Structure formats: C-alpha cells, structure tokens
Amino acid sequence: MKLTQAVALLSAAAQGTLAWGSLGHVTTAYLASHFVSNTTEAFFQDLLRNDTADYLANIATWADTIRYTRWGHFTGIFHFIDAKDDPPSYCGVELDRDCKEEGCVVTALANYTQRALDPELSAWERNQAARFVVHFIGDIHQPLHDEDVSRGGNGIHVLWEGKEFNLHHVWDSSIAEKLIGGARRRPYDNAKRWADGLAEEIKTGKFADEKAEWLKTVDFNDVVGTALSWAREGNAYVCTHVLPDGPHEIVGQELGGAYYEKAAPVIELQVARAGYRMAAWLDLIADEFEANKVQQGGWQELYNHWRQRPRSSRGAMGSSTKEAWLGHVSMALAEIKLTAVPAETS
C-alpha cells in the first residue's frame, strides 16, 4: 500500500489539474468510509487489496494520476460534463447537449459502476472500475466540473490572497484549504481530520436533518439519471456562487475575502454530500454484487442437488435431460432457499 499512497501524493503536486485537489477527493473517500456498512467495507477492502482504514482514501486520486499517462489519456474527458449554459442568467445540464460523444462524468460513472458489478471481468478490472467510481463521485460534486464556460473556469484568471490562479484551481483547492486551515503538502492528515468533523455534522450536527434528502436522488436502477441529478445540483451553484456576476466581471478579482465567505459553505456542503452519497453508492454496488453471486451459487447448488438424486428420480421416463431438469427446478425450489444476505446497516 506504500506504492499506492505514493502515487496519490505525487498526483497532489500537480497544481490546478486535480478535481477537488487531493484534499477534496481524499476527504470524500474518508467520509464515505464512516458510513459504509461492514459488509461493504470488507467487500472493497478485498477488491482494492487494502485492509486498512485508508482503503478508499488511498485510491481517491488515482484517476487523476493515470489521465496523464499514455494508456489513461482517453479518460480525461470522463472527469467533467460541459454544460453549455449562460451563467449567471441561466444554469442547467442537458445530457444530449453537454455530454461528448466519447463520454463525460455522468456516463463514465454509469459505465464504471456497471464494470464494478460485472462478474465476467477480472478482479483487477473491477478494482480499476471501483477507483473510477470513487473519483467520479467526487468530481461530479465540484460545480466547475459541471460547467463549460472557459473550460470549467480554467481560462479565468483571478487572485487568491494576492497570487494569481485560475478559477478552477480556486474551487478545486484554495477554498477548501483555507476552510480547514490546511496545507497542500499534508492532504491525508488534513483530509482525515476534515472528514471526521463532517461525519459528526452529518450524524448529529448541522447536516443531520438534511442527509436523508441527499439520498432521494439515488436510484441504482437509473445510474445515468442519478449522476445527472448530481451534476445539475452542482451546476446550479455556478450561477449563484461561482460566477454570480458573470465570467467577465470576475477576471482579476481578489477571491480570498468576501467571495470566499460565500463560497466556503458550498464547498463544505458539496464535500459532505459527495462522501455521504459515495457511501450509499458503494453499499449498493457491494450488495448487488454479493446478491448476484449468491443467486448464481444458488442455481449451482440446485443443479448439484438434482445431479445427486438417483437417475430414476430425476424425471419422468422418456423425458429429455432438459425437461427433467426443468421439472426438478419447480419441485426443488421449495427445498433450497435462494436469498441474498441483507447488508448490515450503519
């Protein structure tokens, strides 16, 4: 696991290129680990080959690392969806209009969720899919990953405490770092501390009364629709908080004062939502995979049960093997209980 952590830390050094920065991504992962069921924790620790409490945090920035490699370059467009709206007059995300033909964060989350569930794929392929799922849930909650204007704010130059940055970087990293008083060089320690605090706010603090509302859009039977609802939610903040006066007026402005005071609560809320929803999504993946495995194992058990019966009792004389097997199914289902073990609740 030292190699995995080293890769994550290396990715943090690329200023302005990481969605949410390392701090945001690692925080959402740590936060999710507070709320997943025990079954889910065991499932993903096994899949990710990491039995420590950092099993999600250690892979949270992997997708940003590989997007700049030759073999992973194609995944770059999966980190965002380019909403072609007109902030602050109008904000909105339309899948057909805004998602590129090659894909976007909405369709990528759906695709890699399905791959994480696919029993035909190797464990390593499902491991990779899980890494993408963890990362893209973080990405989709960052408002400027749901916006097209100036490449999601990358082309808008502003000031942050006297230094020049692009607006995307400010929303990825600067606001969050100031919010928790942390430094970029210690993303894991700061992320864990932030996640611990947010977990308490979700359990019994200021987010306790709204956390159930956050999960109302979660529909595992409509993964694209779920992801699209999250993208639209994030995109709405572009009009109200990211570019409240428009993209031209913000150029060259100092954002470390009054702008920060309005933006920081949005960052905190979106990180909290991302981590809590990530836990629910990972629970669904683990439950679905295990349920399918139990069902497949159940049919194998049923077939073995039939094969062990005396040949004379497998079916009526003259019946084909297929007819005899189907006849046995209707009788033996009452003898063998084929139900999935329900997930533990947190």
Coordinates of C-alpha atoms in Angstrom, one line a residue, residues 60-341:
A60 CA -9.2 8.5 -4.4
T61 CA -6.8 10.4 -6.7
W62 CA -5.7 7.5 -8.8
A63 CA -7.9 8.5 -11.7
D64 CA -6.3 11.9 -11.9
T65 CA -2.8 10.3 -11.9
I66 CA -3.5 8.0 -14.8
R67 CA -5.3 10.5 -17.0
Y68 CA -1.9 12.0 -17.9
T69 CA -0.4 8.7 -18.9
R70 CA -0.4 7.3 -22.5
W71 CA -2.7 4.4 -21.7
G72 CA -5.1 6.5 -19.5
H73 CA -5.2 9.7 -21.6
F74 CA -8.6 8.7 -23.0
T75 CA -10.2 9.0 -19.6
G76 CA -9.6 12.8 -19.4
I77 CA -13.0 13.7 -20.7
F78 CA -14.7 11.5 -18.1
H79 CA -13.9 13.9 -15.3
F80 CA -16.5 16.6 -16.3
I81 CA -19.6 17.5 -18.3
D82 CA -19.6 20.7 -20.3
A83 CA -22.8 22.5 -19.5
K84 CA -23.3 24.9 -22.4
D85 CA -25.4 27.4 -20.4
D86 CA -25.1 31.1 -19.7
P87 CA -24.2 31.9 -16.1
P88 CA -25.4 33.8 -14.2
S89 CA -28.5 34.2 -16.4
Y90 CA -29.1 30.5 -16.9
C91 CA -27.6 27.4 -15.5
G92 CA -28.5 23.8 -16.5
V93 CA -27.1 20.5 -17.6
E94 CA -28.6 18.6 -20.6
L95 CA -27.1 15.2 -21.2
D96 CA -27.7 15.1 -25.0
R97 CA -26.3 18.6 -25.4
D98 CA -23.5 18.6 -22.9
C99 CA -22.0 15.1 -22.8
K100 CA -19.4 14.5 -25.5
E101 CA -19.9 11.5 -27.8
E102 CA -16.9 9.9 -26.2
G103 CA -18.4 10.3 -22.8
C104 CA -18.5 12.6 -19.7
V105 CA -18.6 12.2 -16.0
V106 CA -22.2 11.3 -16.0
T107 CA -21.9 8.4 -18.4
A108 CA -18.5 7.4 -17.0
L109 CA -19.9 6.9 -13.5
A110 CA -22.6 4.7 -15.0
N111 CA -20.2 2.7 -17.1
Y112 CA -17.7 2.1 -14.3
T113 CA -20.4 1.3 -11.8
Q114 CA -21.6 -1.5 -14.2
R115 CA -18.0 -2.7 -14.7
A116 CA -17.5 -2.9 -10.9
L117 CA -20.5 -5.2 -10.9
D118 CA -19.5 -7.4 -13.9
P119 CA -18.5 -10.9 -12.7
E120 CA -17.1 -11.6 -16.2
L121 CA -14.3 -9.1 -15.6
S122 CA -11.1 -9.9 -13.7
A123 CA -10.6 -8.7 -10.2
W124 CA -8.1 -6.1 -11.4
E125 CA -10.6 -4.7 -13.9
R126 CA -13.2 -4.4 -11.2
N127 CA -10.6 -2.9 -9.0
Q128 CA -9.9 -0.2 -11.6
A129 CA -13.6 0.4 -12.0
A130 CA -14.1 1.0 -8.3
R131 CA -11.3 3.5 -8.3
F132 CA -13.0 5.4 -11.1
V133 CA -16.4 5.3 -9.2
V134 CA -14.8 6.8 -6.1
H135 CA -13.2 9.5 -8.0
F136 CA -16.0 10.5 -10.3
I137 CA -18.5 10.8 -7.5
G138 CA -16.1 13.4 -6.1
D139 CA -15.7 15.2 -9.5
I140 CA -19.4 15.5 -10.2
H141 CA -20.0 17.4 -6.9
Q142 CA -17.5 20.1 -7.8
P143 CA -19.5 22.8 -9.6
L144 CA -16.9 23.7 -12.2
H145 CA -16.8 20.1 -13.3
D146 CA -20.4 20.6 -14.4
E147 CA -19.7 23.8 -16.5
D148 CA -18.3 24.6 -19.9
V149 CA -17.5 28.4 -19.5
S150 CA -13.8 28.9 -20.1
R151 CA -13.1 25.2 -19.8
G152 CA -14.7 24.9 -16.4
G153 CA -13.1 28.1 -15.2
N154 CA -9.5 27.1 -16.2
G155 CA -9.3 30.0 -18.5
I156 CA -10.5 32.6 -16.0
H157 CA -7.6 34.2 -14.1
V158 CA -8.2 35.6 -10.6
L159 CA -6.3 36.5 -7.5
W160 CA -6.2 34.4 -4.3
E161 CA -4.6 36.2 -1.4
G162 CA -2.6 38.3 -3.8
K163 CA -1.4 35.4 -6.0
E164 CA -2.7 34.6 -9.5
F165 CA -4.6 31.4 -10.0
N166 CA -7.3 30.2 -12.4
L167 CA -10.8 30.0 -11.0
H168 CA -11.0 26.2 -11.4
H169 CA -8.0 25.8 -9.1
V170 CA -9.6 28.1 -6.5
W171 CA -12.7 25.9 -6.4
D172 CA -10.6 22.7 -6.5
S173 CA -8.2 23.5 -3.8
S174 CA -7.8 27.1 -2.4
I175 CA -11.2 27.5 -0.8
A176 CA -11.1 24.0 0.8
E177 CA -7.5 24.5 2.1
K178 CA -8.4 27.8 3.7
L179 CA -11.6 26.4 5.1
I180 CA -9.8 23.8 7.2
G181 CA -6.5 25.7 7.7
G182 CA -4.6 23.0 6.0
A183 CA -1.5 22.9 3.7
R184 CA -1.3 21.1 0.4
R185 CA 1.7 19.1 1.5
R186 CA -0.3 17.1 4.0
P187 CA -3.5 16.1 2.2
Y188 CA -4.1 12.8 4.1
D189 CA -3.8 14.2 7.6
N190 CA -5.9 17.2 6.8
A191 CA -8.5 15.2 4.8
K192 CA -9.0 12.7 7.6
R193 CA -9.4 15.5 10.2
W194 CA -11.9 17.2 7.9
A195 CA -13.8 14.0 7.2
D196 CA -14.0 13.2 10.9
G197 CA -15.6 16.6 11.5
L198 CA -18.0 16.3 8.6
A199 CA -19.1 12.9 9.8
E200 CA -20.1 14.3 13.1
E201 CA -22.0 17.1 11.4
I202 CA -23.9 14.5 9.3
K203 CA -24.7 12.3 12.2
T204 CA -25.8 14.8 14.8
G205 CA -24.8 18.3 13.6
K206 CA -25.9 20.8 11.1
F207 CA -26.4 18.3 8.3
A208 CA -28.3 15.7 10.3
D209 CA -31.7 16.9 9.2
E210 CA -30.9 17.0 5.5
K211 CA -28.9 13.9 4.9
A212 CA -31.9 11.8 4.1
E213 CA -32.8 14.3 1.4
W214 CA -29.4 13.9 -0.2
L215 CA -30.2 10.2 -0.9
K216 CA -33.6 10.8 -2.5
T217 CA -32.0 11.1 -5.9
V218 CA -30.1 7.8 -5.6
D219 CA -31.6 5.3 -7.9
F220 CA -29.5 2.2 -8.7
N221 CA -31.9 1.3 -11.5
D222 CA -31.2 4.6 -13.2
V223 CA -27.5 5.3 -12.8
V224 CA -27.3 7.9 -15.5
G225 CA -30.4 9.7 -14.1
T226 CA -28.8 9.7 -10.6
A227 CA -25.5 11.1 -11.8
L228 CA -27.3 13.7 -14.0
S229 CA -29.2 15.0 -11.0
W230 CA -26.0 15.4 -9.0
A231 CA -24.4 17.3 -12.0
R232 CA -27.4 19.6 -12.2
E233 CA -27.2 20.3 -8.5
G234 CA -23.6 21.2 -8.7
N235 CA -24.0 23.3 -11.8
A236 CA -26.7 25.4 -10.2
Y237 CA -24.0 26.8 -7.9
V238 CA -22.2 28.3 -10.9
C239 CA -24.9 30.9 -11.2
T240 CA -25.4 31.6 -7.5
H241 CA -21.9 31.3 -6.1
V242 CA -19.1 30.6 -8.7
L243 CA -20.0 33.3 -11.3
P244 CA -22.7 35.4 -9.6
D245 CA -21.7 38.5 -11.7
G246 CA -20.7 36.6 -14.8
P247 CA -17.4 35.3 -16.2
H248 CA -16.0 38.6 -17.3
E249 CA -16.5 40.6 -14.1
I250 CA -14.6 38.1 -12.0
V251 CA -11.4 38.2 -14.0
G252 CA -8.6 39.7 -11.9
Q253 CA -10.7 39.9 -8.8
E254 CA -9.4 39.0 -5.3
L255 CA -11.4 36.0 -4.1
G256 CA -9.8 35.4 -0.7
G257 CA -12.2 37.7 1.2
A258 CA -15.9 38.3 0.7
Y259 CA -16.1 35.8 -2.2
Y260 CA -14.5 33.1 -0.1
E261 CA -17.0 33.7 2.8
K262 CA -19.9 32.9 0.4
A263 CA -18.2 30.1 -1.4
A264 CA -16.8 28.1 1.6
P265 CA -20.2 26.8 2.8
V266 CA -20.9 25.5 -0.7
I267 CA -17.6 23.6 -0.8
E268 CA -18.3 22.1 2.7
L269 CA -21.8 21.1 1.7
Q270 CA -20.7 19.5 -1.6
V271 CA -17.9 17.6 0.0
A272 CA -20.3 16.3 2.7
R273 CA -22.9 15.3 0.1
A274 CA -20.2 13.6 -2.1
G275 CA -18.9 11.5 0.8
Y276 CA -22.3 10.5 2.1
R277 CA -23.7 9.6 -1.3
M278 CA -20.5 7.7 -2.1
A279 CA -21.1 5.5 0.9
A280 CA -24.6 4.8 -0.2
W281 CA -23.4 4.0 -3.8
L282 CA -20.7 1.7 -2.6
D283 CA -23.2 -0.1 -0.4
L284 CA -25.4 -0.7 -3.4
I285 CA -22.5 -2.0 -5.5
A286 CA -21.4 -4.4 -2.8
D287 CA -25.0 -5.6 -2.1
E288 CA -25.7 -6.1 -5.8
F289 CA -22.5 -8.0 -6.5
E290 CA -22.9 -10.3 -3.5
A291 CA -26.6 -10.9 -4.2
N292 CA -25.8 -11.9 -7.8
K293 CA -23.1 -14.2 -6.5
V294 CA -25.4 -15.8 -4.0
Q295 CA -28.0 -16.3 -6.7
Q296 CA -25.5 -17.8 -9.1
G297 CA -24.3 -20.0 -6.4
G298 CA -27.8 -21.0 -5.5
W299 CA -28.5 -22.2 -9.0
Q300 CA -25.3 -24.2 -9.0
E301 CA -26.4 -25.7 -5.6
L302 CA -29.8 -26.5 -7.1
Y303 CA -28.2 -28.2 -10.1
N304 CA -25.8 -30.2 -7.9
H305 CA -28.8 -31.2 -5.8
W306 CA -30.5 -32.6 -8.9
R307 CA -27.4 -34.4 -10.1
Q308 CA -27.1 -36.2 -6.8
R309 CA -30.5 -37.7 -7.0
P310 CA -30.9 -41.2 -8.3
R311 CA -31.1 -41.2 -12.1
S312 CA -34.5 -42.8 -12.0
S313 CA -35.9 -40.0 -9.9
R314 CA -34.6 -37.1 -12.0
G315 CA -37.6 -37.0 -14.3
A316 CA -40.3 -39.0 -16.0
M317 CA -39.4 -41.9 -18.2
G318 CA -38.9 -40.6 -21.7
S319 CA -38.1 -37.1 -20.7
S320 CA -35.2 -35.3 -22.1
T321 CA -32.4 -34.1 -19.7
K322 CA -33.6 -30.5 -20.2
E323 CA -37.2 -31.4 -19.4
A324 CA -36.2 -33.4 -16.4
W325 CA -34.0 -30.6 -15.1
L326 CA -36.8 -28.0 -15.5
G327 CA -39.3 -30.3 -13.8
H328 CA -36.9 -30.6 -10.9
V329 CA -36.5 -26.9 -10.6
S330 CA -40.1 -26.4 -9.8
M331 CA -40.0 -29.0 -7.0
A332 CA -36.6 -28.3 -5.5
L333 CA -37.0 -24.5 -5.2
A334 CA -39.1 -25.3 -2.1
E335 CA -36.2 -27.2 -0.6
I336 CA -33.3 -24.8 -1.2
K337 CA -33.7 -21.2 -0.1
L338 CA -32.2 -18.8 -2.6
T339 CA -32.0 -15.4 -0.9
A340 CA -29.2 -12.9 -0.6
V341 CA -27.9 -12.0 2.8

